[in-house]
Short mmCIF file of C-alpha atoms in Angstrom, two decimals:
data_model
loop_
_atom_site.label_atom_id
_atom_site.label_comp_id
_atom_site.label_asym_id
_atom_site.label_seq_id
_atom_site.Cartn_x
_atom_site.Cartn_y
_atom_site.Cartn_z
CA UNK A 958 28.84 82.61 93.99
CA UNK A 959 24.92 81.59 93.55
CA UNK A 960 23.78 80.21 90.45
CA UNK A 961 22.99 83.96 87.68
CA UNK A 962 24.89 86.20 89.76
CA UNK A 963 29.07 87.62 89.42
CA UNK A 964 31.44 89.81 91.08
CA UNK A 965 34.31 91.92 89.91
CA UNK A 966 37.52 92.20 91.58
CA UNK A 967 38.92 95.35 90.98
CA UNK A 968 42.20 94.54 92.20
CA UNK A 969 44.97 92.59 90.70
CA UNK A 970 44.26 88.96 91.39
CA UNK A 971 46.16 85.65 90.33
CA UNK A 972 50.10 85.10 88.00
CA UNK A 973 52.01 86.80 87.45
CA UNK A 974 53.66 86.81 90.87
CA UNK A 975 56.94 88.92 91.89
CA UNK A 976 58.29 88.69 94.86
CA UNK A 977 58.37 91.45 97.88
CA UNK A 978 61.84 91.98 98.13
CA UNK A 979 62.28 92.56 93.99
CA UNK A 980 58.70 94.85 94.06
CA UNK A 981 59.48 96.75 96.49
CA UNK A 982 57.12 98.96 99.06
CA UNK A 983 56.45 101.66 96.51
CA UNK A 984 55.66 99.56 93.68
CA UNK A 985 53.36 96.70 96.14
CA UNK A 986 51.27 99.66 97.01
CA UNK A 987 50.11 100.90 93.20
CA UNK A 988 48.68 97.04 92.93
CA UNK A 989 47.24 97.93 96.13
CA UNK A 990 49.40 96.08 99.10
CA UNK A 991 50.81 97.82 101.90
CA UNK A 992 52.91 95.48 103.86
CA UNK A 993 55.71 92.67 103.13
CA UNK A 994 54.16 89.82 102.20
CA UNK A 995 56.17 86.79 100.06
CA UNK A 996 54.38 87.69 96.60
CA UNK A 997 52.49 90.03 94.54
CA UNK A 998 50.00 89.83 92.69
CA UNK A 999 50.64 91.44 88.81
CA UNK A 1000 47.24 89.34 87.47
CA UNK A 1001 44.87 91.44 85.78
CA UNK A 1002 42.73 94.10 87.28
CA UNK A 1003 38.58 93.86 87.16
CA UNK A 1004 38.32 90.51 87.18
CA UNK A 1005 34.85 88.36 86.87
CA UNK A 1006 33.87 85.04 89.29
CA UNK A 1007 31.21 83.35 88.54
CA UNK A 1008 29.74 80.01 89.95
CA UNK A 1009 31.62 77.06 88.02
CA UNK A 1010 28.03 75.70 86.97
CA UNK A 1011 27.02 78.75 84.73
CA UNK A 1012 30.07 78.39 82.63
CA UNK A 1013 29.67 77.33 79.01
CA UNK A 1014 31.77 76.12 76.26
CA UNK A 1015 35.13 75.72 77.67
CA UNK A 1016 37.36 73.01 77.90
CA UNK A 1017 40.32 72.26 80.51
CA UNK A 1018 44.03 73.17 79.30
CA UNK A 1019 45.59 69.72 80.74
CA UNK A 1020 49.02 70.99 81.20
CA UNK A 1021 47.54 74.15 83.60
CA UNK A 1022 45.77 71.92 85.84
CA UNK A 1023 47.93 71.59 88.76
CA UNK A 1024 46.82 71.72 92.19
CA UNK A 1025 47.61 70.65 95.94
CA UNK A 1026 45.08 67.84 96.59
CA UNK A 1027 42.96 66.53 93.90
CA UNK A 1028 41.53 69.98 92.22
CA UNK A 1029 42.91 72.88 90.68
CA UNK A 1030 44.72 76.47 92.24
CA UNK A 1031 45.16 78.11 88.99
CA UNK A 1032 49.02 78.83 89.95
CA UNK A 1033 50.03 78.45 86.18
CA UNK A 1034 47.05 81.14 84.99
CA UNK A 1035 44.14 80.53 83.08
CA UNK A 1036 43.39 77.10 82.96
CA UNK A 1037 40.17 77.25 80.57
CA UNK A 1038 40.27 77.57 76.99
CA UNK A 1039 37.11 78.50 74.52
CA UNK A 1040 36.17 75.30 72.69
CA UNK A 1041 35.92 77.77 69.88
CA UNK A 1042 38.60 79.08 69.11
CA UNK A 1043 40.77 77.78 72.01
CA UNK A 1044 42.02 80.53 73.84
CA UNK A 1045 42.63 80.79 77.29
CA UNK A 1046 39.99 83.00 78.90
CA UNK A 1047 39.24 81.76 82.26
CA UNK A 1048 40.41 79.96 85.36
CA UNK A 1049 38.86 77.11 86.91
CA UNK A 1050 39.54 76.83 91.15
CA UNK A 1051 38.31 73.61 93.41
CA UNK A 1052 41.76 72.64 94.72
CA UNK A 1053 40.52 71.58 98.62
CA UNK A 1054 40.50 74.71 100.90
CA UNK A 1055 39.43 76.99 97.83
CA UNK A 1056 35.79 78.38 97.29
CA UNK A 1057 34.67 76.74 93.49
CA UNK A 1058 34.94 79.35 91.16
CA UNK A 1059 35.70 80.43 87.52
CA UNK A 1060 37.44 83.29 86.98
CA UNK A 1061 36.69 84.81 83.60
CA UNK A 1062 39.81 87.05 82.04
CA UNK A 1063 38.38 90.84 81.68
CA UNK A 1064 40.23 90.98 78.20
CA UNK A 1065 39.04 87.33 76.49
CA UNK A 1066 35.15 87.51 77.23
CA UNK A 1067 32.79 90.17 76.23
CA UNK A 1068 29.37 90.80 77.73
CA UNK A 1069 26.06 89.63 76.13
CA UNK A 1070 22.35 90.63 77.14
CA UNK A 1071 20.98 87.20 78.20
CA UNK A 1072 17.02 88.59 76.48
CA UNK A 1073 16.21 87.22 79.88
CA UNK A 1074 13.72 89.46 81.87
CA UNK A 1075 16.33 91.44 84.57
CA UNK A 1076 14.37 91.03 88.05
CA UNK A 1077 14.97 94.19 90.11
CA UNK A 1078 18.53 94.65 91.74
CA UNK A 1079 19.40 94.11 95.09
CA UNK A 1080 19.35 97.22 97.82
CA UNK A 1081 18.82 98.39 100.98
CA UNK A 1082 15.59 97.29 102.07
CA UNK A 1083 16.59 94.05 100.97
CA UNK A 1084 18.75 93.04 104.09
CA UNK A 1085 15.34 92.83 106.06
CA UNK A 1086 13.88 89.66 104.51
CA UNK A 1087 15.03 86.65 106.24
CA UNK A 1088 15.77 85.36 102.77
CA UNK A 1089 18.69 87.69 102.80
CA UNK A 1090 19.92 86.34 106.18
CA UNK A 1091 23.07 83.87 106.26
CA UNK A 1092 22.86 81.53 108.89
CA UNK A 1093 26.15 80.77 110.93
CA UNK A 1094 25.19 77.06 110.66
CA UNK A 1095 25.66 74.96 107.93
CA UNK A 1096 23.19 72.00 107.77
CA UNK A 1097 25.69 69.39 108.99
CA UNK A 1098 26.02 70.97 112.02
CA UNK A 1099 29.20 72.99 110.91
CA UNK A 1100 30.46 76.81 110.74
CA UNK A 1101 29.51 78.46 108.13
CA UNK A 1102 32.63 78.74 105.65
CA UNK A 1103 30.87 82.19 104.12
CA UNK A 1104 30.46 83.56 107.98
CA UNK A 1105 34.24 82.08 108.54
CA UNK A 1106 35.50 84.48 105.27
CA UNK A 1107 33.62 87.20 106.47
CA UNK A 1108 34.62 87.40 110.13
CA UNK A 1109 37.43 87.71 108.70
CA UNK A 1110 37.73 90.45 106.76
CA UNK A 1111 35.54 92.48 109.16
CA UNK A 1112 38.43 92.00 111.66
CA UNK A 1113 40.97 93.40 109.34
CA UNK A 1114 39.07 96.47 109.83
CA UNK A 1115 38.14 96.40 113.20
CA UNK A 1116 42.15 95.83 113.96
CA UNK A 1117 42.88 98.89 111.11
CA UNK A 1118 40.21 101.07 113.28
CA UNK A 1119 41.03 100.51 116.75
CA UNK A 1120 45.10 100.36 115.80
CA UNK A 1121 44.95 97.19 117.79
CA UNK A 1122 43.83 98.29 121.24
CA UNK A 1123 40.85 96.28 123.31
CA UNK A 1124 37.04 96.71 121.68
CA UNK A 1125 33.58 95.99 123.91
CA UNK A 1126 31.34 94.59 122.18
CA UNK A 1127 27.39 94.64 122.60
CA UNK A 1128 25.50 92.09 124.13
CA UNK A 1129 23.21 89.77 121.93
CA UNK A 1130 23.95 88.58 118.89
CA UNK A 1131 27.42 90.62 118.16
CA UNK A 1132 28.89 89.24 121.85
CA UNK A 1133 28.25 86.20 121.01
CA UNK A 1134 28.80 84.53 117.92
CA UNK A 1135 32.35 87.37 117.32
CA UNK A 1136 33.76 87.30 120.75
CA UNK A 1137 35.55 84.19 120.58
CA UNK A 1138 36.97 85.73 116.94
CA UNK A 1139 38.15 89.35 118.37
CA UNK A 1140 39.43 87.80 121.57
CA UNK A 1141 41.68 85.53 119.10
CA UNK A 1142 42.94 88.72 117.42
CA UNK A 1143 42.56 91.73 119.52
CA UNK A 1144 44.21 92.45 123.29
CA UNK A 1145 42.22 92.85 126.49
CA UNK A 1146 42.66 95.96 128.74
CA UNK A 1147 41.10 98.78 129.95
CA UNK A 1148 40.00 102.01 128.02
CA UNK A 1149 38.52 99.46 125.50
CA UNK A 1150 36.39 101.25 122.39
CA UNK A 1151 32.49 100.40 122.30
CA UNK A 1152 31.28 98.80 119.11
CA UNK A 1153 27.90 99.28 118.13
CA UNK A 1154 25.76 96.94 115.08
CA UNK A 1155 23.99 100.04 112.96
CA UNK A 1156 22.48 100.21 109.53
CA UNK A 1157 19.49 100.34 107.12
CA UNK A 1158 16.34 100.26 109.34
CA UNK A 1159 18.62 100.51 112.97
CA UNK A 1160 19.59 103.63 114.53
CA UNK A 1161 23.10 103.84 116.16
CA UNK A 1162 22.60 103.54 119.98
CA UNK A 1163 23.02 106.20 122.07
CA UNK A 1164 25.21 107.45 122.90
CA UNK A 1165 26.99 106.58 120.18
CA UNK A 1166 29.39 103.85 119.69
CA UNK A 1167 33.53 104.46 118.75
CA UNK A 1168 32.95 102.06 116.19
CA UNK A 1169 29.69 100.78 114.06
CA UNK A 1170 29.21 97.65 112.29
CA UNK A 1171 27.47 98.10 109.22
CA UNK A 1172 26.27 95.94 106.21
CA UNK A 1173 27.92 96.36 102.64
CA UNK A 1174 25.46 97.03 100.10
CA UNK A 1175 24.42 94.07 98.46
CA UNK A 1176 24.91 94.95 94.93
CA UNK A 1177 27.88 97.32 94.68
CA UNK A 1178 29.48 96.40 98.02
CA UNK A 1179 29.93 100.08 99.20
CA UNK A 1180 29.72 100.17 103.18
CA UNK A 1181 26.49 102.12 104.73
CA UNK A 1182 27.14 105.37 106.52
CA UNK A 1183 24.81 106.14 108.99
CA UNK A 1184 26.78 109.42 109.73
CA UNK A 1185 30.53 110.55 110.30
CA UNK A 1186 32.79 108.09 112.64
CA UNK A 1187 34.71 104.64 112.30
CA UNK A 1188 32.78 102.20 110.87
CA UNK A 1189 33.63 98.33 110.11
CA UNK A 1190 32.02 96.82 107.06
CA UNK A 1191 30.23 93.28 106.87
CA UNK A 1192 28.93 90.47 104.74
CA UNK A 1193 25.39 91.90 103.98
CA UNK A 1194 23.92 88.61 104.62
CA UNK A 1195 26.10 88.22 107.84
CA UNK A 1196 25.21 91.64 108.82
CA UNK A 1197 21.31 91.18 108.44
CA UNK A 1198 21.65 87.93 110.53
CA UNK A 1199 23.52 90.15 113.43
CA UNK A 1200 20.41 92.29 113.26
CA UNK A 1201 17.67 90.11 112.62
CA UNK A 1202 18.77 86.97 113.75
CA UNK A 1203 15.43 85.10 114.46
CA UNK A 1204 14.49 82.60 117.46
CA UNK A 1205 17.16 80.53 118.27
CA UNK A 1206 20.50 80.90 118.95
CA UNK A 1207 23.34 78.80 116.64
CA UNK A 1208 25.39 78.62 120.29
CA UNK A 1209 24.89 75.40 122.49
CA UNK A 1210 22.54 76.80 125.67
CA UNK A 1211 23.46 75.51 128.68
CA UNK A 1212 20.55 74.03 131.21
CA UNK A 1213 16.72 72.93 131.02
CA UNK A 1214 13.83 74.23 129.05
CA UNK A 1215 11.67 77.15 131.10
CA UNK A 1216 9.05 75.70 132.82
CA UNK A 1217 6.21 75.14 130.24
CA UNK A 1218 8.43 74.99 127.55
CA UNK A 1219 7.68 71.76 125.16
CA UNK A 1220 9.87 69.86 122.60
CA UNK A 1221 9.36 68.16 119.73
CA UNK A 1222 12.36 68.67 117.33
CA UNK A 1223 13.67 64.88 117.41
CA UNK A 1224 16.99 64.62 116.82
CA UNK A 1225 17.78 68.11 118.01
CA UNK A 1226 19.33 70.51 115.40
CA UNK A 1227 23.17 69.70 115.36
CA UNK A 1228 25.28 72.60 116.70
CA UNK A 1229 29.09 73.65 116.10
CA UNK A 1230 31.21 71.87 118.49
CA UNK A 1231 33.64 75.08 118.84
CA UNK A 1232 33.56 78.79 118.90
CA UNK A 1233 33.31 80.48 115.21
CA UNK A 1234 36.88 80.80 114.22
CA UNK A 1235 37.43 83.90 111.57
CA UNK A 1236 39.55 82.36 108.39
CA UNK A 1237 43.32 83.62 108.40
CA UNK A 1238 43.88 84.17 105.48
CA UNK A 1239 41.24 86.35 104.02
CA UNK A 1240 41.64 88.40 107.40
CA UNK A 1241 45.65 88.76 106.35
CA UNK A 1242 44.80 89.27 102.75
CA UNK A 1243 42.71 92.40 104.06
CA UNK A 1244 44.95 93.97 106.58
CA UNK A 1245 47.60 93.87 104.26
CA UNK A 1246 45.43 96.09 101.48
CA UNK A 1247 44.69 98.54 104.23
CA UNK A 1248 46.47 101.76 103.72
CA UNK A 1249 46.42 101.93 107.26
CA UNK A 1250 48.62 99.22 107.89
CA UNK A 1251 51.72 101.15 107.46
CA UNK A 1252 51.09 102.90 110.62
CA UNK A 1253 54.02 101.83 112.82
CA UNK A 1254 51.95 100.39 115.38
CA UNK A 1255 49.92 98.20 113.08
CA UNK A 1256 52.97 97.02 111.06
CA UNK A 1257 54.57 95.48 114.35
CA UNK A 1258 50.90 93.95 115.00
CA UNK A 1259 50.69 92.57 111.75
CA UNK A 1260 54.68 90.83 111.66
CA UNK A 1261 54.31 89.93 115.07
CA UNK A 1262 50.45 88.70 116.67
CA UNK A 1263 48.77 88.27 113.30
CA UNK A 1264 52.00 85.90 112.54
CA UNK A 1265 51.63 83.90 114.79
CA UNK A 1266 47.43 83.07 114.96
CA UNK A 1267 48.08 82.29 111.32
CA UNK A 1268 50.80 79.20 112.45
CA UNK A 1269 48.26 77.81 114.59
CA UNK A 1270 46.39 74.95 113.74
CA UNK A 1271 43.44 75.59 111.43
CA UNK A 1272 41.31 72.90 113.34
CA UNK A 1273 38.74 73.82 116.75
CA UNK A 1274 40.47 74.07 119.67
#
């Protein structure tokens, strides 16, 4: 999260935890998950995250402060007590592999105007500045761990769409920096489905595309609808970098300079070493919240193909 902003998660999130096989399908699905997995979630709905650095007077319960490496997971709840009175009412994550975030409980804080002037909120016609653009690249040369999350997810959807048959996607941008990504996850063949990038300022190409890509709104996260037909929903800032994505490409280019072309960017800009590889886990996290998942075809996907990308080894081929 950046510094002054928050998100709510409306589903359940974090303990308590059942297990599948004593929730059952029926029960999974009111909290909102569709397929066997080893645990459900029974945390509390409509949660908040905000950036650890705009928290305030809270102190660390010691004795909920395990973790894996040398951080926190939050696996025994809220892990953050007021200094005030001392309840629990948030929970602190930086265990390594977790995004740094606090997660306030919906029930132990209460909302305050800040009597700061409210700039306007995000929309739309935001998504065409090239401040709204998330580059692929990180400055040290790696993937972008907010492209990785993203990828992710928007391949739950693709998958959910296509019910796992082969996709074509557009050249440019799209081809380039997801290819490697729906190769990993989706089959090759023949009567493939077209994919098309669409949204806010870009028509849908003609003819139309089986399937569109298409920003989430920035603010409220809904998914843009052009018109009626599939669409897969992206990272706003992901999306806007698909369609606007500026001069230079985040791929290494193979070859020489055109003729006439001059240099002076000394040590060149460092560049990913491997093809952008979606993260696993928020892409099996989504699938399994898709409603569609329980279609036959997608349930033997999911136990079977998705299974096994997830044992591979998290590190670049």
């Amino acid at each position: 999260m950046e510094s002054a902003t928050y998100a709510v998660d409306p589903q359940p999130i974090g303990p308590p935890w059942r297990l599948w096989k004593e929730v059952g399908a029926e029960e999974a699905a009111r909290q909102g998950v569709f397929a066997p997995v080893y645990s459900v979630s029974f945390g509390a709905r409509n949660k908040i995250v905000i950036a650890p650095g705009d928290s305030r007077s809270m102190t660390l319960i010691l004795d909920k402060c395990e973790g894996y490496c040398r951080g926190v997971d939050g696996r025994a709840g809220p892990n953050l007590a007021c200094e005030g009175c001392e309840r629990a009412v948030a929970t602190r994550l930086d265990d390594c592999g977790s995004w740094q975030t606090v997660w306030l409980e919906p029930d132990a804080v209460v909302r305050r105007p800040s009597g700061l002037p409210a700039g306007p909120p995000p929309d739309w016609g935001d998504l065409g500045r090239a401040e709204h653009r998330v580059p692929p690249v990180e400055l040290d040369g790696s993937w972008s761990r907010r492209w990785e999350a993203a990828i992710g997810v928007a391949l739950a959807h693709l998958v959910a769409v296509t019910d796992d048959r082969p996709v074509n996607l557009p050249d440019g941008p799209v081809a380039e920096l997801l290819g490697h990504a729906v190769g990993r996850y989706l089959p090759a063949g023949p009567d493939a489905r077209t994919v098309g990038l669409a949204g806010p300022g870009i028509r849908p190409p003609r003819p139309r595309p089986d399937i569109l890509l298409v920003p989430r709104h920035p603010l409220t996260g809904a998914s843009w609808r052009g018109d009626e037909g599939a669409v897969v929903p992206l990272d706003s800032g992901v999306w806007a970098y698909l369609a606007h994505p500026g001069e230079t490409s985040p791929t290494p280019a193979t070859g020489g300079l055109p003729e006439g072309v001059l240099r002076d960017d000394y040590p060149l800009p460092s560049r990913p070493w491997c093809p952008l590889t979606p993260n696993h886990q928020a892409f099996e996290a989504t699938l399994v919240r898709l409603p569609a998942v329980r279609d036959l075809r997608l349930r033997r996907y999911r136990d079977a193909y998705s299974q096994a990308v997830g044992e591979e080894s998290s590190w670049c081929p």
